[in-house]
Amino acid sequence: MDTTAQRNGTGGSQASRAAPRLTLSGIGKSFPGVRALHNVSLSLYPGEVTALIGENGAGKSTLVKIMTGIYQPDSGAITVDGGPVSLASAHAAFANGITAIHQETVLFDDLSVAENIFLGHAPRTRLGLIDWSTMRANAREVLTTMQAGHIDPDTRLKDLGIANKHLVAVARAMSIDASIVIMDEPTAALSMKEIEELFLLIEFLKSQGKAILFISHKFDELFRIADRYTVFRDGEMVGEGLLGETSQNEIVKLMVGRSIDHIFPERTASVGEPILTVDGLSHPTEFDDIGFKLHKGEILGFYGLVGAGRSEVMQAIAGITRTSGGKIALEGQQIAPTSAADAIEAGIVYVPEERGKQGVVIGLPIFQNVSLPSLKRTSKSGLLRLAEEFALARTYTERLDLRASSLSQEVGTLSGGNQQKVVIAKWLATQPKVIILDEPTKGIDIGSKAAVHGFMAELVAEGLSVIMVSSELPEILGMSDRVVVMREGRIAAVYDNGALDAETLVRAAAGIAA
Amino acid sequence: MKMLLRYREAWLLLAIAVVVGLISTRFPAFARPGNLAQVFNDTSILMILALGQMVVILTRGIDLSMASNLCFTGMVVAMLNAAHPGIPVVILILIALAVGLVLGAINGLLVWRLNIPSIVVTLGTLTIYRGATFVLSGGAWVNADKMSPAFIGFQRAAFLGVPVLSWIAIGVIALFFVLMTRTPLGRSVHAAGVNPTAAVYTGIDVGRTQFLAFCISGMIAGLCGYLWVSRYVIASVEVASGYELNIIAACVIGGISIAGGIGSVGGAVLGALFLGIIANALPVINISPFWQMAISGSAIILAVVLNARGERRQGRIILKKAEAT
């Protein structure tokens, strides 16, 4: 994989001598009983990308909220272009030229591109009405300067792909003449190609002299696009500098306060008999003629671009999506699950990708989340036995090293990584034979990632079989015994993960001949 | 979360205490245990109905047809009693439960199988069930003189000094408490209401859970059909007309979130009691029933505001903790 710190910026060192556009110094922020940020400093320079790095819960989101005027710091000073400012509201941040582009772009699907760009600062006619023709013309002009002239200002936003939505979000930042752009995990939902486009855009913003704060969990991205870095740990700034003068290992050390030598656990694969056989599985629109075998004690990786149909296939195997044909056999027995309950009964569980929407039930305590698919086992003559539920929850959350004050703690109050552990504990508690993990480490910090990977290795060592859908190449290469690559709803290739390299996978996924 | 709910219920309890306290400064007799027991008995039917409604609301639905179901079922048992006075009351209660269950199941099937929003389904059955009452009775009333003494007397009989009606309410409250906190169905109801998508992945059949919720609210409405006609000794097409709004009001005041998932048995009971106390107290202090409507209305809005604030606070707590861990 090409993770060498390749710098393709032109801003770089000569620009870094310029005065910072935004400085935060000595910022502290506490919530009752919790110190979120302590004496934190950060500087953003014009024409440079600064990467903000830290595990989940290190205080990155709090800082972004302070910079965008949503939270007020308890202490510290903020200056823009050398002058002290107070970001007392989102509007004040906006007026100081600070804008944020979020993971899920905060735009309005049913409004046109032009309206989205100019919402809140639309040009007016003399009567105070919206000046539509000027607005359209300005929108076109902004889009053209960004080399995004292919987007028609009159299109409804919902008709655009996610990458184009990002373009609109950036156009919005340009239209308010923002000089400071915060990008909070902008690549999380993007495919490889869309990420490339976003990076071109970031280069463009750099060339326009914008100061950019870039937050991402993906190191290869950070090293490619960012000039500087600032590392947070437990609400404190633990290091900063130029990315060209450091290494991935150094940054990881700063983040976790210890060095992680092996991100992926060593394991000796002892692959057994086929346990799950899928043959000719088809769906009217999403996938066609899917066939593969999963062996006992195997981790089978599923790689592909976003939208290749991987999740849909898994949902069909887990009884959530109906199929139009094909056979699924578990341990030689034909099964046709028509609901998730059927699949769980048979021994197949699917751990969905979107934690919030499809995984944890916010509002219920941890133990109730864990026991939810196992209520049959924890109840007797129709009544739930709380002691059993607690025992079940304790067994599995301890195995996953869940950090919580008590099992009665509401899951919504846990960090992302710990929520993910609750979700996995919930599924393990059903004692499955096959566990399907859809993007198991998406958006979680390195520490939690290592825990999830270590745990996967333990599972297969115990004879469980794992299907891992992942878009992260290191994860696919580091964890899988074999890799299935899907493209446009079909299986494009199957590889043994012996001397497999990232380029082969990417080519297969994109349909490029070797 | 539980803390917050307790908090919310504590607020409601406080509000009830304040109202009772205020009234008793002018009419000390109001706060006497005997009178409060009377108020509880008067509010029993509303409490029972609110519990049935609560289950439906928790699954993100709403049952507007409860009062019409009550009216129809009440007419069925009243006419049966008039025609065959020999049928024991216990059998009539079982019939009321069964009839109510059938009407509730119709709502549930429409919501589950045809995927029609429950507000639309029950808005339809609200009129259908009341219309059916007219068809059944031909518009005639069943009066006190046609009902058997046992039919009228059953809920008034005292057991350990407390009327049977109150005992039924206490029994139903206990039953719902167990249902909601100690059974897989109760857990599924909460999960399906808070996060239907996650519930589906967990193997909970959300549609079936909604169906069962409507069966429960139907049975409850059927039970109250008997309780209502034997209490007010009249069965007519007009029985409990518009009462569905009181039921929903009790739930909302009790902190049951209309968005689903959030709410407790205690909340629903206290919400109903609050309305019951207002209804009982205002005539005592000589305030017109129209004021009563205004006060109930204000209480609803106040409750929603308090709940919304509670939820916002909860949101902040999540952010805090998420940053902290």
CSV table of C-alpha atoms in Angstrom, one decimal, chain A residues 127-431:
chain,number,residue,atom,x,y,z
A,127,LEU,CA,-38.0,44.7,-2.2
A,128,GLY,CA,-36.2,42.4,0.1
A,129,LEU,CA,-37.1,39.3,-1.9
A,130,ILE,CA,-34.6,36.7,-3.0
A,131,ASP,CA,-32.9,37.7,-6.2
A,132,TRP,CA,-33.0,34.4,-8.0
A,133,SER,CA,-31.2,35.3,-11.1
A,134,THR,CA,-28.2,36.8,-9.2
A,135,MET,CA,-28.2,33.9,-6.9
A,136,ARG,CA,-28.1,31.4,-9.8
A,137,ALA,CA,-25.4,33.4,-11.6
A,138,ASN,CA,-23.3,33.7,-8.4
A,139,ALA,CA,-23.7,30.0,-7.7
A,140,ARG,CA,-22.6,29.1,-11.2
A,141,GLU,CA,-19.6,31.4,-10.8
A,142,VAL,CA,-18.5,29.8,-7.5
A,143,LEU,CA,-18.9,26.4,-8.9
A,144,THR,CA,-16.9,27.3,-12.0
A,145,THR,CA,-14.0,28.7,-10.0
A,146,MET,CA,-13.9,25.3,-8.3
A,147,GLN,CA,-13.9,23.5,-11.6
A,148,ALA,CA,-17.3,22.1,-10.7
A,149,GLY,CA,-19.1,23.8,-13.5
A,150,HIS,CA,-20.8,20.5,-14.4
A,151,ILE,CA,-23.2,21.0,-11.4
A,152,ASP,CA,-26.3,22.8,-12.5
A,153,PRO,CA,-27.3,25.4,-9.8
A,154,ASP,CA,-30.9,24.4,-10.3
A,155,THR,CA,-30.5,20.7,-9.6
A,156,ARG,CA,-32.2,19.4,-6.4
A,157,LEU,CA,-29.4,18.4,-4.0
A,158,LYS,CA,-30.9,14.9,-3.6
A,159,ASP,CA,-30.2,14.2,-7.2
A,160,LEU,CA,-26.5,14.6,-6.7
A,161,GLY,CA,-24.0,11.9,-5.5
A,162,ILE,CA,-22.3,12.3,-2.2
A,163,ALA,CA,-19.1,13.6,-3.8
A,164,ASN,CA,-21.0,16.3,-5.6
A,165,LYS,CA,-22.7,17.2,-2.3
A,166,HIS,CA,-19.3,17.8,-0.8
A,167,LEU,CA,-18.6,20.1,-3.7
A,168,VAL,CA,-21.7,22.0,-2.9
A,169,ALA,CA,-20.7,22.2,0.7
A,170,VAL,CA,-17.3,23.6,-0.3
A,171,ALA,CA,-19.0,26.0,-2.7
A,172,ARG,CA,-21.0,27.2,0.2
A,173,ALA,CA,-17.8,27.8,2.2
A,174,MET,CA,-16.4,29.7,-0.8
A,175,SER,CA,-19.6,31.8,-1.2
A,176,ILE,CA,-19.4,33.1,2.4
A,177,ASP,CA,-15.7,33.8,1.7
A,178,ALA,CA,-14.7,31.5,4.5
A,179,SER,CA,-11.0,31.7,5.2
A,180,ILE,CA,-11.0,28.8,7.7
A,181,VAL,CA,-12.5,25.5,6.6
A,182,ILE,CA,-13.0,22.6,9.1
A,183,MET,CA,-13.4,19.2,7.6
A,184,ASP,CA,-14.7,16.7,10.1
A,185,GLU,CA,-14.1,13.1,8.7
A,186,PRO,CA,-15.3,14.1,5.3
A,187,THR,CA,-14.1,10.9,3.7
A,188,ALA,CA,-15.9,8.5,5.9
A,189,ALA,CA,-18.8,7.9,3.5
A,190,LEU,CA,-16.8,8.2,0.3
A,191,SER,CA,-15.5,5.7,-2.2
A,192,MET,CA,-11.9,5.8,-3.4
A,193,LYS,CA,-12.7,7.8,-6.5
A,194,GLU,CA,-14.7,10.3,-4.5
A,195,ILE,CA,-11.9,10.7,-2.0
A,196,GLU,CA,-9.6,11.5,-4.9
A,197,GLU,CA,-12.0,14.2,-6.0
A,198,LEU,CA,-12.2,15.6,-2.5
A,199,PHE,CA,-8.5,15.8,-2.3
A,200,LEU,CA,-8.3,17.8,-5.6
A,201,LEU,CA,-10.8,20.1,-4.0
A,202,ILE,CA,-8.7,20.5,-0.9
A,203,GLU,CA,-5.7,21.3,-3.1
A,204,PHE,CA,-7.9,23.9,-4.7
A,205,LEU,CA,-8.8,25.4,-1.3
A,206,LYS,CA,-5.2,25.5,-0.3
A,207,SER,CA,-4.3,27.3,-3.5
A,208,GLN,CA,-7.0,29.9,-2.6
A,209,GLY,CA,-5.1,30.5,0.7
A,210,LYS,CA,-7.7,28.9,2.9
A,211,ALA,CA,-6.6,27.5,6.3
A,212,ILE,CA,-7.9,24.0,6.6
A,213,LEU,CA,-8.4,21.7,9.6
A,214,PHE,CA,-8.7,18.1,8.5
A,215,ILE,CA,-10.0,15.4,10.9
A,216,SER,CA,-9.8,11.8,9.8
A,217,HIS,CA,-9.0,8.4,11.3
A,218,LYS,CA,-7.2,7.2,8.1
A,219,PHE,CA,-3.5,7.7,8.3
A,220,ASP,CA,-2.8,7.3,4.6
A,221,GLU,CA,-5.1,10.2,3.9
A,222,LEU,CA,-3.6,12.4,6.6
A,223,PHE,CA,-0.1,11.9,5.3
A,224,ARG,CA,-1.2,12.5,1.8
A,225,ILE,CA,-3.2,15.7,2.2
A,226,ALA,CA,-2.0,17.4,5.4
A,227,ASP,CA,1.0,19.6,6.0
A,228,ARG,CA,0.9,19.9,9.7
A,229,TYR,CA,-0.5,17.8,12.5
A,230,THR,CA,-1.8,18.3,16.0
A,231,VAL,CA,-2.4,15.3,18.2
A,232,PHE,CA,-4.9,15.3,21.1
A,233,ARG,CA,-5.0,12.8,23.8
A,234,ASP,CA,-7.6,12.8,26.7
A,235,GLY,CA,-8.4,16.5,26.1
A,236,GLU,CA,-4.8,17.7,26.0
A,237,MET,CA,-2.5,18.6,23.1
A,238,VAL,CA,0.3,16.1,23.2
A,239,GLY,CA,2.2,17.0,20.0
A,240,GLU,CA,2.3,19.1,16.9
A,241,GLY,CA,4.6,19.7,14.0
A,242,LEU,CA,5.1,19.1,10.3
A,243,LEU,CA,4.0,15.8,8.9
A,244,GLY,CA,7.0,15.6,6.7
A,245,GLU,CA,9.2,15.4,9.7
A,246,THR,CA,7.4,12.5,11.4
A,247,SER,CA,6.2,9.0,10.8
A,248,GLN,CA,3.0,7.1,11.2
A,249,ASN,CA,4.5,5.2,14.1
A,250,GLU,CA,5.5,8.4,15.9
A,251,ILE,CA,1.9,9.7,15.6
A,252,VAL,CA,0.4,6.5,16.8
A,253,LYS,CA,2.7,6.6,19.8
A,254,LEU,CA,1.5,10.2,20.5
A,255,MET,CA,-2.1,9.2,20.1
A,256,VAL,CA,-2.2,6.2,22.4
A,257,GLY,CA,0.7,7.1,24.6
A,258,ARG,CA,2.2,3.8,23.9
A,259,SER,CA,3.4,2.2,20.7
A,260,ILE,CA,1.3,-0.3,18.9
A,261,ASP,CA,3.7,-2.7,17.2
A,262,HIS,CA,1.3,-5.1,15.6
A,263,ILE,CA,-1.9,-3.4,14.6
A,264,PHE,CA,-3.1,-6.8,13.3
A,265,PRO,CA,-2.9,-9.8,15.5
A,266,GLU,CA,-0.7,-12.7,14.3
A,267,ARG,CA,-2.7,-15.9,14.0
A,268,THR,CA,-2.3,-19.3,12.5
A,269,ALA,CA,-5.2,-20.1,10.3
A,270,SER,CA,-6.6,-23.5,10.8
A,271,VAL,CA,-9.3,-23.5,8.2
A,272,GLY,CA,-11.7,-26.5,8.4
A,273,GLU,CA,-14.7,-27.8,6.4
A,274,PRO,CA,-17.0,-25.5,4.6
A,275,ILE,CA,-19.7,-24.3,7.0
A,276,LEU,CA,-21.7,-21.8,4.9
A,277,THR,CA,-22.3,-22.4,1.2
A,278,VAL,CA,-23.9,-19.8,-0.9
A,279,ASP,CA,-24.9,-20.6,-4.4
A,280,GLY,CA,-26.5,-18.5,-7.2
A,281,LEU,CA,-27.9,-16.0,-4.7
A,282,SER,CA,-29.7,-13.2,-6.6
A,283,HIS,CA,-31.7,-10.1,-6.0
A,284,PRO,CA,-33.9,-8.2,-8.5
A,285,THR,CA,-31.7,-5.1,-8.4
A,286,GLU,CA,-28.8,-5.3,-6.0
A,287,PHE,CA,-26.8,-8.4,-6.8
A,288,ASP,CA,-26.7,-11.4,-9.0
A,289,ASP,CA,-25.4,-15.0,-9.0
A,290,ILE,CA,-23.4,-14.7,-5.8
A,291,GLY,CA,-21.7,-18.0,-4.9
A,292,PHE,CA,-19.0,-18.6,-2.3
A,293,LYS,CA,-17.9,-20.9,0.5
A,294,LEU,CA,-17.1,-20.0,4.0
A,295,HIS,CA,-15.0,-22.5,6.0
A,296,LYS,CA,-14.9,-23.2,9.7
A,297,GLY,CA,-12.4,-21.0,11.5
A,298,GLU,CA,-12.0,-18.7,8.5
A,299,ILE,CA,-12.1,-15.0,8.1
A,300,LEU,CA,-13.5,-14.3,4.7
A,301,GLY,CA,-12.9,-10.7,3.6
A,302,PHE,CA,-15.4,-8.9,1.3
A,303,TYR,CA,-13.8,-6.0,-0.5
A,304,GLY,CA,-15.4,-3.7,-3.1
A,305,LEU,CA,-16.3,-0.1,-3.7
A,306,VAL,CA,-19.2,1.5,-1.9
A,307,GLY,CA,-22.3,0.4,-3.7
A,308,ALA,CA,-20.9,-2.9,-5.0
A,309,GLY,CA,-23.7,-4.8,-3.2
A,310,ARG,CA,-21.6,-6.4,-0.4
A,311,SER,CA,-23.9,-5.3,2.4
A,312,GLU,CA,-27.0,-6.3,0.5
A,313,VAL,CA,-25.7,-9.8,0.0
A,314,MET,CA,-24.9,-10.1,3.7
A,315,GLN,CA,-28.4,-8.7,4.6
A,316,ALA,CA,-29.9,-11.4,2.4
A,317,ILE,CA,-27.9,-14.2,4.1
A,318,ALA,CA,-29.0,-12.7,7.5
A,319,GLY,CA,-32.7,-12.8,6.5
A,320,ILE,CA,-33.2,-9.1,6.4
A,321,THR,CA,-33.4,-8.7,2.6
A,322,ARG,CA,-35.5,-11.1,0.4
A,323,THR,CA,-33.8,-12.7,-2.5
A,324,SER,CA,-35.1,-13.7,-5.9
A,325,GLY,CA,-33.2,-17.0,-6.2
A,326,GLY,CA,-30.3,-19.0,-5.0
A,327,LYS,CA,-29.4,-21.3,-2.2
A,328,ILE,CA,-27.9,-20.9,1.2
A,329,ALA,CA,-26.7,-23.9,3.2
A,330,LEU,CA,-25.4,-23.9,6.7
A,331,GLU,CA,-23.5,-27.1,7.7
A,332,GLY,CA,-24.9,-28.8,4.8
A,333,GLN,CA,-28.5,-27.9,5.8
A,334,GLN,CA,-30.5,-25.8,3.3
A,335,ILE,CA,-31.8,-22.7,5.0
A,336,ALA,CA,-34.0,-19.9,3.8
A,337,PRO,CA,-34.2,-17.3,6.5
A,338,THR,CA,-37.0,-14.8,6.0
A,339,SER,CA,-36.3,-12.7,9.0
A,340,ALA,CA,-33.4,-11.8,11.2
A,341,ALA,CA,-34.8,-14.0,13.9
A,342,ASP,CA,-34.7,-17.0,11.6
A,343,ALA,CA,-31.0,-16.4,10.8
A,344,ILE,CA,-30.1,-15.9,14.4
A,345,GLU,CA,-31.9,-19.1,15.3
A,346,ALA,CA,-29.9,-20.9,12.6
A,347,GLY,CA,-26.7,-19.4,13.9
A,348,ILE,CA,-25.9,-16.6,11.5
A,349,VAL,CA,-25.7,-13.1,12.8
A,350,TYR,CA,-25.1,-9.9,10.9
A,351,VAL,CA,-23.5,-6.9,12.7
A,352,PRO,CA,-24.6,-3.9,10.7
A,353,GLU,CA,-22.4,-1.1,9.5
A,354,GLU,CA,-24.3,1.9,10.9
A,355,ARG,CA,-23.9,1.6,14.6
A,356,GLY,CA,-26.4,4.3,15.5
A,357,LYS,CA,-29.2,3.4,13.1
A,358,GLN,CA,-28.9,-0.3,12.9
A,359,GLY,CA,-26.9,-1.4,15.9
A,360,VAL,CA,-27.4,-0.1,19.4
A,361,VAL,CA,-30.7,0.9,20.8
A,362,ILE,CA,-30.0,4.3,22.4
A,363,GLY,CA,-32.1,4.8,25.4
A,364,LEU,CA,-31.8,1.3,26.7
A,365,PRO,CA,-29.0,0.4,29.2
A,366,ILE,CA,-26.0,-1.7,28.1
A,367,PHE,CA,-27.3,-5.0,29.6
A,368,GLN,CA,-30.6,-4.7,27.8
A,369,ASN,CA,-28.9,-4.0,24.5
A,370,VAL,CA,-26.7,-7.1,24.9
A,371,SER,CA,-29.6,-9.4,25.9
A,372,LEU,CA,-32.0,-8.0,23.2
A,373,PRO,CA,-31.5,-10.9,20.6
A,374,SER,CA,-31.2,-13.5,23.4
A,375,LEU,CA,-34.4,-12.7,25.3
A,376,LYS,CA,-35.6,-16.3,24.8
A,377,ARG,CA,-32.6,-17.6,26.6
A,378,THR,CA,-32.8,-15.1,29.5
A,379,SER,CA,-36.4,-15.5,30.2
A,380,LYS,CA,-38.3,-18.3,31.9
A,381,SER,CA,-42.0,-19.0,31.5
A,382,GLY,CA,-42.4,-15.7,29.7
A,383,LEU,CA,-40.7,-13.6,32.3
A,384,LEU,CA,-37.3,-12.0,32.0
A,385,ARG,CA,-34.7,-12.9,34.6
A,386,LEU,CA,-32.6,-9.8,35.2
A,387,ALA,CA,-29.9,-11.8,36.9
A,388,GLU,CA,-29.5,-13.9,33.8
A,389,GLU,CA,-29.4,-10.8,31.6
A,390,PHE,CA,-26.7,-9.2,33.7
A,391,ALA,CA,-24.7,-12.4,33.7
A,392,LEU,CA,-24.9,-12.7,29.9
A,393,ALA,CA,-24.0,-9.0,29.4
A,394,ARG,CA,-21.2,-9.3,31.9
A,395,THR,CA,-19.7,-12.3,30.2
A,396,TYR,CA,-19.5,-10.8,26.8
A,397,THR,CA,-18.7,-7.2,27.6
A,398,GLU,CA,-15.8,-8.3,29.8
A,399,ARG,CA,-14.4,-10.4,27.0
A,400,LEU,CA,-14.5,-7.3,24.8
A,401,ASP,CA,-13.0,-5.1,27.5
A,402,LEU,CA,-15.9,-2.7,27.5
A,403,ARG,CA,-15.3,0.5,29.5
A,404,ALA,CA,-18.4,1.6,31.3
A,405,SER,CA,-19.3,2.7,34.8
A,406,SER,CA,-22.0,0.0,35.0
A,407,LEU,CA,-24.0,-2.3,32.9
A,408,SER,CA,-27.0,-0.2,33.6
A,409,GLN,CA,-25.4,2.8,31.9
A,410,GLU,CA,-27.3,4.0,28.9
A,411,VAL,CA,-25.5,3.1,25.7
A,412,GLY,CA,-25.9,6.6,24.2
A,413,THR,CA,-23.5,7.8,26.8
A,414,LEU,CA,-20.7,5.6,25.6
A,415,SER,CA,-18.0,6.5,23.1
A,416,GLY,CA,-18.2,5.2,19.6
A,417,GLY,CA,-15.7,2.4,20.1
A,418,ASN,CA,-17.4,1.2,23.2
A,419,GLN,CA,-20.8,1.3,21.5
A,420,GLN,CA,-19.4,-0.9,18.8
A,421,LYS,CA,-18.2,-3.3,21.5
A,422,VAL,CA,-21.8,-3.4,22.9
A,423,VAL,CA,-23.1,-4.3,19.5
A,424,ILE,CA,-20.6,-7.1,19.0
A,425,ALA,CA,-21.2,-8.4,22.5
A,426,LYS,CA,-24.9,-8.5,21.7
A,427,TRP,CA,-24.3,-10.7,18.7
A,428,LEU,CA,-21.8,-13.0,20.4
A,429,ALA,CA,-24.3,-13.6,23.2
A,430,THR,CA,-26.5,-15.4,20.7
A,431,GLN,CA,-23.7,-18.0,20.3
